[in-house]
Amino acid sequence: MKDLKQDLQHRKQQDLYRSRKILKSPQGREIILNDKLVLNFCSNDYLGLANHPDVIQSFTKAAQQFGVGSGAAHLVNGHTSSHHALEEELADFTGYPRALLFSTGYMANLGVAQSLCSKDDYIIEDKLNHASLLDAANISNAQLKRYLHKDYNSLQKKLSSCKSGGKLVSSDSVFSMDGDEADIKLMTRHCRENSARLMLDDAHGFGVLGENGRGSLSHQHIPTSDVDIYMATLGKAMGTAGAFIAGSDELIETLIQTARCYIYTTAMPAAVAEATRTSLQLLTRENWRQQSLNSNIEYFKNLITETELNLLESSTAIQPVIIGDSKTATDISQKMFDLGFHIAAIRPPTVPKNTSRLRITLRADHSEQDIKRLVDALTKSII
Ligand SMILES: *Cc1c(COP(=O)(O)O)cnc(C)c1O
């Protein structure tokens, strides 16, 4: 086992030490972080639903009806009518036959891999997939192969190199630290030609992309029948917590029977499910939030092209500015904080070495003036 003191010291020396700031407000355009009021360019609450009065009201009402804790796992007696209704509504919204709730997205990803794959199978992943998909492959005992980021020739090569055994290809549909998008159509073709199953993690697409926020499949015009396993989280654009897997009846029943991180964990509170049902209704009813987010993204990108800042190729709400080394990235993040902006510096191992970055995320409720101020401050802090 490692020497804890030495290990922590080492992290500090390498500027990889992580510490938490204390939040004393709801998520919003502005937040109170470490007792300072700052503009928030860093949360995944893209649409501002985490603090929406209707969402809060549904949560409160359900807590009064069901109490706070669900008290048991779904298979014991924690599966309330609220969970059940939400699953049906999510299936309907995404266009899949069934959906299954998980307490977190991390667990949903682990659950799928562990339930479906064993040691003679292959899991083939994009190099820049979210950590939970990589960990999922590891706990499944399947053989993990990783292809170059969004390089589908590289994917094809990895698929061809698999011997007998099942193949599961999995990818973020919007890459969480880069903001760029997988080419789902190409992926479905490679999967079909190689008899591989396809799983997409749409944590950053669900709620914001596609018709009324239906997600990346709707956005890229892909029929749901082409993607075997669809995963999305509820703690990001939906503003609540938890996640779901959508797919065929057989997939969902298999997960209920065998996914250990579904079976052996307490169901999310019913109040979270009710709050999510309200978020979903807001998505279906109103799409001005997505439109406002999109025009903010466009406005930001236009402003940046007039500067010398280095943006990645992204048209989503995730707009990272690449800095390079960890120390510079943390210094700039601190300088920005002092100026009244919160943008986290993302460092290895979350991102590859020498690609430390400021991961800016835009929100629907940012004003053009907020964004203009951000870009002005960034230009001054970086150059
Ligand atoms: C956030 C995230 C997850 C994990 O979801 P949680 O509900 O926060 O556990 C999984 N995949 C991606 C791509 C994510 O961004």
Coordinates of N, CA and C in Angstrom, one line a residue, residues 178-326:
D178 N -14.1 17.7 -23.4 CA -13.8 18.3 -24.6 C -14.9 19.0 -25.3
G179 N -16.1 18.4 -25.1 CA -17.3 19.1 -25.7 C -17.6 18.7 -27.1
D180 N -16.7 17.9 -27.7 CA -17.0 17.5 -29.1 C -17.9 16.2 -29.1
E181 N -18.4 15.9 -30.3 CA -19.4 14.8 -30.3 C -19.0 13.6 -31.2
A182 N -19.3 12.4 -30.7 CA -19.0 11.2 -31.5 C -19.8 11.3 -32.8
D183 N -19.3 10.6 -33.8 CA -20.1 10.5 -35.1 C -20.9 9.2 -34.9
I184 N -22.1 9.3 -34.5 CA -22.9 8.1 -34.1 C -23.2 7.3 -35.4
K185 N -23.5 7.9 -36.5 CA -23.8 7.2 -37.7 C -22.7 6.3 -38.1
L186 N -21.4 6.8 -38.1 CA -20.3 6.0 -38.5 C -20.1 4.8 -37.4
M187 N -20.3 5.1 -36.2 CA -20.2 4.1 -35.2 C -21.2 3.0 -35.4
T188 N -22.5 3.4 -35.7 CA -23.5 2.3 -35.9 C -23.1 1.4 -37.0
R189 N -22.5 2.0 -38.1 CA -22.1 1.2 -39.3 C -21.0 0.2 -38.9
H190 N -20.0 0.7 -38.2 CA -18.9 -0.3 -37.8 C -19.5 -1.3 -36.9
C191 N -20.4 -1.0 -36.0 CA -20.9 -2.0 -35.1 C -21.7 -3.0 -35.8
R192 N -22.5 -2.5 -36.7 CA -23.4 -3.5 -37.5 C -22.5 -4.4 -38.3
E193 N -21.5 -3.9 -39.0 CA -20.6 -4.7 -39.8 C -19.8 -5.7 -39.0
N194 N -19.6 -5.4 -37.7 CA -18.7 -6.3 -36.9 C -19.5 -7.0 -35.8
S195 N -20.8 -7.1 -36.0 CA -21.7 -7.7 -35.0 C -21.4 -7.3 -33.6
A196 N -21.1 -6.0 -33.4 CA -20.9 -5.5 -32.0 C -22.1 -4.7 -31.6
R197 N -22.3 -4.7 -30.2 CA -23.3 -3.9 -29.7 C -22.8 -2.5 -29.4
L198 N -23.7 -1.5 -29.5 CA -23.3 -0.1 -29.3 C -23.9 0.5 -28.0
M199 N -23.1 1.1 -27.2 CA -23.6 1.8 -26.0 C -23.2 3.3 -26.1
L200 N -24.1 4.2 -25.9 CA -23.7 5.6 -25.9 C -24.1 6.2 -24.5
D201 N -23.1 7.0 -24.0 CA -23.3 7.7 -22.7 C -23.6 9.2 -23.1
D202 N -24.9 9.6 -23.0 CA -25.3 10.9 -23.4 C -25.5 11.9 -22.2
A203 N -24.6 11.7 -21.2 CA -24.7 12.6 -20.1 C -24.8 14.1 -20.4
H204 N -24.0 14.5 -21.4 CA -24.0 15.9 -21.8 C -24.8 16.3 -23.0
G205 N -25.6 15.3 -23.5 CA -26.4 15.6 -24.7 C -27.9 15.6 -24.3
F206 N -28.2 14.7 -23.4 CA -29.6 14.6 -22.9 C -30.1 15.9 -22.3
G207 N -31.2 16.4 -22.7 CA -31.8 17.6 -22.1 C -31.4 18.8 -22.9
V208 N -30.2 18.8 -23.6 CA -29.8 20.0 -24.3 C -29.8 19.9 -25.8
L209 N -29.5 18.7 -26.3 CA -29.4 18.5 -27.8 C -30.7 17.9 -28.3
G210 N -30.9 18.0 -29.6 CA -32.0 17.4 -30.3 C -33.4 18.0 -30.0
E211 N -34.4 17.5 -30.6 CA -35.7 18.0 -30.5 C -36.2 18.1 -29.0
N212 N -36.5 19.2 -28.5 CA -36.8 19.4 -27.0 C -35.9 18.7 -26.1
G213 N -34.6 18.6 -26.4 CA -33.6 18.0 -25.5 C -33.7 16.5 -25.5
R214 N -34.2 15.9 -26.5 CA -34.3 14.4 -26.5 C -32.9 13.8 -26.6
G215 N -31.9 14.6 -26.9 CA -30.5 14.0 -26.8 C -29.8 13.9 -28.2
S216 N -28.6 13.2 -28.1 CA -27.7 13.1 -29.3 C -28.3 12.3 -30.4
L217 N -29.2 11.3 -30.1 CA -29.7 10.5 -31.2 C -30.6 11.4 -32.1
S218 N -31.5 12.1 -31.4 CA -32.4 13.0 -32.1 C -31.6 14.1 -32.8
H219 N -30.6 14.6 -32.2 CA -29.7 15.6 -32.8 C -29.0 15.2 -34.0
Q220 N -28.5 13.9 -34.0 CA -27.8 13.4 -35.2 C -28.7 12.5 -36.1
H221 N -30.0 12.6 -35.9 CA -31.0 11.8 -36.7 C -30.7 10.3 -36.8
I222 N -30.5 9.7 -35.6 CA -30.2 8.3 -35.6 C -31.4 7.6 -35.0
P223 N -31.9 6.6 -35.6 CA -33.1 5.8 -35.0 C -32.6 5.1 -33.8
T224 N -33.4 5.1 -32.8 CA -33.0 4.4 -31.5 C -32.7 2.9 -31.7
S225 N -33.3 2.3 -32.8 CA -33.1 0.9 -33.0 C -31.6 0.6 -33.4
D226 N -30.9 1.7 -33.8 CA -29.4 1.5 -34.2 C -28.5 1.6 -33.0
V227 N -29.0 2.0 -31.8 CA -28.1 2.1 -30.6 C -28.7 1.2 -29.6
D228 N -28.0 0.1 -29.2 CA -28.6 -0.9 -28.4 C -28.8 -0.4 -26.9
I229 N -27.8 0.4 -26.5 CA -27.9 0.8 -25.0 C -27.7 2.3 -25.0
Y230 N -28.6 3.0 -24.4 CA -28.6 4.4 -24.3 C -28.5 4.8 -22.8
M231 N -27.5 5.6 -22.4 CA -27.4 6.0 -21.0 C -27.5 7.5 -21.0
A232 N -28.2 8.0 -20.0 CA -28.1 9.5 -19.8 C -28.2 9.7 -18.3
T233 N -27.7 10.9 -17.8 CA -27.7 11.2 -16.4 C -28.8 12.2 -16.2
L234 N -29.2 12.3 -14.9 CA -30.3 13.3 -14.6 C -29.7 14.4 -13.8
G235 N -28.5 14.3 -13.4 CA -27.8 15.4 -12.5 C -27.3 16.5 -13.3
K236 N -27.3 16.4 -14.6 CA -26.8 17.5 -15.4 C -27.9 18.4 -15.9
A237 N -28.2 18.4 -17.2 CA -29.2 19.3 -17.7 C -30.6 19.2 -17.0
M238 N -30.9 18.0 -16.5 CA -32.2 17.8 -15.9 C -32.3 18.4 -14.5
G239 N -31.1 18.7 -13.9 CA -31.0 19.5 -12.7 C -31.4 18.7 -11.4
T240 N -31.5 17.3 -11.5 CA -31.8 16.6 -10.3 C -30.7 15.6 -10.0
A241 N -30.8 14.3 -10.0 CA -29.8 13.4 -9.7 C -30.1 12.0 -10.2
G242 N -29.1 11.2 -10.4 CA -29.4 9.8 -10.9 C -29.1 9.7 -12.3
A243 N -29.6 8.6 -12.9 CA -29.3 8.3 -14.3 C -30.3 7.2 -14.8
F244 N -30.3 6.9 -16.1 CA -31.1 5.8 -16.6 C -30.4 5.2 -17.7
I245 N -30.8 3.9 -17.9 CA -30.4 3.2 -19.2 C -31.7 2.9 -19.9
A246 N -31.7 3.2 -21.2 CA -32.8 2.9 -22.1 C -32.4 1.8 -23.1
G247 N -33.4 1.0 -23.4 CA -33.1 -0.1 -24.4 C -34.2 -1.0 -24.6
S248 N -33.9 -2.2 -25.1 CA -35.0 -3.2 -25.3 C -35.5 -3.8 -24.0
D249 N -36.7 -4.4 -24.1 CA -37.3 -5.1 -22.9 C -36.3 -6.1 -22.3
E250 N -35.6 -6.9 -23.2 CA -34.7 -7.9 -22.7 C -33.5 -7.3 -22.0
L251 N -33.0 -6.1 -22.6 CA -31.9 -5.5 -21.9 C -32.2 -5.1 -20.5
I252 N -33.4 -4.4 -20.4 CA -33.8 -3.9 -19.1 C -34.0 -5.0 -18.1
E253 N -34.7 -6.1 -18.5 CA -35.0 -7.2 -17.6 C -33.6 -7.9 -17.2
T254 N -32.7 -7.9 -18.1 CA -31.4 -8.5 -17.8 C -30.7 -7.7 -16.7
L255 N -30.8 -6.4 -16.8 CA -30.2 -5.5 -15.8 C -30.8 -5.7 -14.5
I256 N -32.2 -5.7 -14.5 CA -32.9 -5.9 -13.2 C -32.5 -7.2 -12.5
Q257 N -32.3 -8.3 -13.4 CA -31.9 -9.5 -12.8 C -30.4 -9.6 -12.3
T258 N -29.5 -8.9 -13.1 CA -28.1 -9.2 -12.8 C -27.2 -8.0 -12.6
A259 N -27.6 -6.8 -12.8 CA -26.7 -5.7 -12.6 C -26.5 -5.4 -11.1
R260 N -25.3 -5.7 -10.6 CA -25.1 -5.7 -9.1 C -25.2 -4.2 -8.6
C261 N -24.8 -3.2 -9.3 CA -25.0 -1.9 -8.8 C -26.4 -1.4 -9.0
Y262 N -27.3 -2.2 -9.5 CA -28.7 -1.9 -9.5 C -29.4 -2.6 -8.3
I263 N -29.0 -3.9 -8.1 CA -29.6 -4.7 -7.1 C -29.2 -4.4 -5.7
Y264 N -27.9 -4.1 -5.5 CA -27.4 -4.0 -4.1 C -27.2 -2.5 -3.7
T265 N -28.2 -1.7 -4.1 CA -28.0 -0.3 -3.6 C -29.4 0.3 -3.4
T266 N -29.5 1.3 -2.5 CA -30.7 1.9 -2.2 C -31.3 2.7 -3.4
A267 N -32.6 2.6 -3.6 CA -33.2 3.4 -4.7 C -33.1 4.9 -4.4
M268 N -33.0 5.7 -5.5 CA -32.9 7.1 -5.3 C -34.2 7.5 -4.6
P269 N -34.2 8.6 -3.8 CA -35.4 9.1 -3.1 C -36.5 9.3 -4.2
A270 N -37.8 9.0 -3.8 CA -38.9 9.2 -4.7 C -39.0 10.7 -5.0
A271 N -38.6 11.5 -4.1 CA -38.7 13.0 -4.4 C -37.8 13.4 -5.5
V272 N -36.7 12.7 -5.7 CA -35.8 13.0 -6.8 C -36.5 12.6 -8.1
A273 N -37.2 11.4 -8.1 CA -37.9 11.0 -9.3 C -39.0 11.9 -9.6
E274 N -39.8 12.4 -8.6 CA -40.9 13.4 -8.9 C -40.3 14.7 -9.5
A275 N -39.2 15.1 -8.9 CA -38.6 16.4 -9.4 C -38.2 16.2 -10.8
T276 N -37.6 15.0 -11.1 CA -37.2 14.7 -12.5 C -38.4 14.7 -13.5
R277 N -39.5 14.2 -13.0 CA -40.7 14.1 -13.9 C -41.1 15.6 -14.3
T278 N -40.9 16.5 -13.3 CA -41.3 17.9 -13.6 C -40.2 18.5 -14.6
S279 N -38.9 18.2 -14.4 CA -37.9 18.7 -15.3 C -38.3 18.2 -16.8
L280 N -38.7 16.9 -16.8 CA -39.0 16.3 -18.1 C -40.2 17.0 -18.8
Q281 N -41.2 17.4 -17.9 CA -42.4 18.1 -18.5 C -41.9 19.5 -19.0
L282 N -41.0 20.1 -18.2 CA -40.5 21.5 -18.7 C -39.8 21.4 -20.0
L283 N -39.1 20.3 -20.2 CA -38.4 20.1 -21.5 C -39.4 19.9 -22.6
T284 N -40.4 19.1 -22.3 CA -41.4 18.8 -23.4 C -42.2 20.1 -23.7
R285 N -42.5 20.9 -22.7 CA -43.4 22.1 -22.9 C -42.7 23.3 -23.4
E286 N -41.4 23.5 -23.0 CA -40.7 24.8 -23.3 C -39.4 24.5 -23.9
N287 N -39.0 25.0 -25.1 CA -37.6 24.8 -25.5 C -36.8 26.1 -25.6
W288 N -37.3 27.2 -25.0 CA -36.6 28.4 -25.1 C -35.2 28.3 -24.3
R289 N -35.2 27.4 -23.3 CA -33.9 27.3 -22.6 C -32.8 26.7 -23.6
Q290 N -33.1 25.7 -24.3 CA -32.1 25.2 -25.3 C -31.7 26.2 -26.3
Q291 N -32.7 27.0 -26.7 CA -32.4 28.1 -27.7 C -31.5 29.1 -27.1
S292 N -31.8 29.5 -25.9 CA -31.0 30.5 -25.3 C -29.6 30.0 -25.0
L293 N -29.5 28.7 -24.6 CA -28.1 28.1 -24.5 C -27.4 28.1 -25.8
N294 N -28.1 27.7 -26.9 CA -27.4 27.7 -28.2 C -26.9 29.1 -28.6
S295 N -27.7 30.1 -28.4 CA -27.2 31.4 -28.8 C -26.1 31.9 -27.9
N296 N -26.1 31.5 -26.6 CA -24.9 31.8 -25.8 C -23.7 31.1 -26.3
I297 N -23.8 29.9 -26.7 CA -22.6 29.1 -27.2 C -22.1 29.8 -28.4
E298 N -23.0 30.2 -29.3 CA -22.5 30.9 -30.5 C -21.9 32.2 -30.2
Y299 N -22.5 33.0 -29.3 CA -22.0 34.3 -28.9 C -20.6 34.1 -28.4
F300 N -20.4 33.2 -27.5 CA -19.1 32.9 -26.8 C -18.0 32.6 -27.9
K301 N -18.4 31.7 -28.8 CA -17.4 31.2 -29.8 C -17.0 32.4 -30.7
N302 N -18.0 33.2 -31.1 CA -17.7 34.4 -31.9 C -16.7 35.3 -31.2
L303 N -17.0 35.6 -29.9 CA -16.1 36.5 -29.2 C -14.7 35.9 -29.1
I304 N -14.6 34.6 -28.9 CA -13.3 33.9 -28.7 C -12.4 34.0 -30.0
T305 N -13.1 33.9 -31.2 CA -12.3 33.9 -32.4 C -11.6 35.3 -32.6
E306 N -12.1 36.3 -31.9 CA -11.5 37.6 -32.0 C -10.3 37.7 -31.0
T307 N -10.0 36.7 -30.2 CA -8.9 36.7 -29.3 C -7.9 35.7 -29.8
E308 N -6.8 35.5 -28.9 CA -5.8 34.5 -29.3 C -6.0 33.2 -28.5
L309 N -7.1 33.1 -27.9 CA -7.3 31.9 -27.0 C -7.5 30.7 -27.8
N310 N -7.1 29.5 -27.2 CA -7.1 28.3 -27.9 C -8.4 27.4 -27.6
L311 N -9.4 27.5 -28.4 CA -10.6 26.7 -28.1 C -10.5 25.3 -28.8
L312 N -11.2 24.3 -28.2 CA -11.3 23.0 -28.9 C -12.5 23.1 -29.8
E313 N -12.5 22.2 -30.7 CA -13.6 22.1 -31.7 C -14.9 21.6 -31.0
S314 N -15.7 22.5 -30.5 CA -16.9 22.0 -29.8 C -18.1 23.0 -30.2
S315 N -19.2 22.4 -30.4 CA -20.4 23.3 -30.6 C -21.4 23.0 -29.5
T316 N -21.0 22.4 -28.4 CA -21.9 22.2 -27.3 C -21.6 23.2 -26.1
A317 N -22.3 23.0 -25.0 CA -22.1 23.9 -23.9 C -20.7 23.8 -23.2
I318 N -20.0 22.7 -23.5 CA -18.7 22.5 -22.9 C -17.7 23.1 -23.9
Q319 N -17.0 24.2 -23.4 CA -16.1 25.0 -24.3 C -14.7 25.1 -23.5
P320 N -13.9 24.1 -23.6 CA -12.6 24.1 -22.9 C -11.6 25.0 -23.6
V321 N -10.8 25.8 -22.7 CA -9.7 26.5 -23.2 C -8.5 25.8 -22.8
I322 N -7.7 25.3 -23.7 CA -6.5 24.5 -23.4 C -5.4 25.4 -23.0
I323 N -4.8 25.0 -21.8 CA -3.7 25.8 -21.2 C -2.4 25.0 -21.4
G324 N -2.4 23.7 -21.1 CA -1.2 23.0 -21.1 C -0.8 22.4 -19.8
D325 N 0.1 23.2 -19.1 CA 0.6 22.6 -17.8 C -0.3 22.9 -16.6
S326 N -0.3 22.0 -15.7 CA -1.3 22.1 -14.6 C -1.1 23.4 -13.7

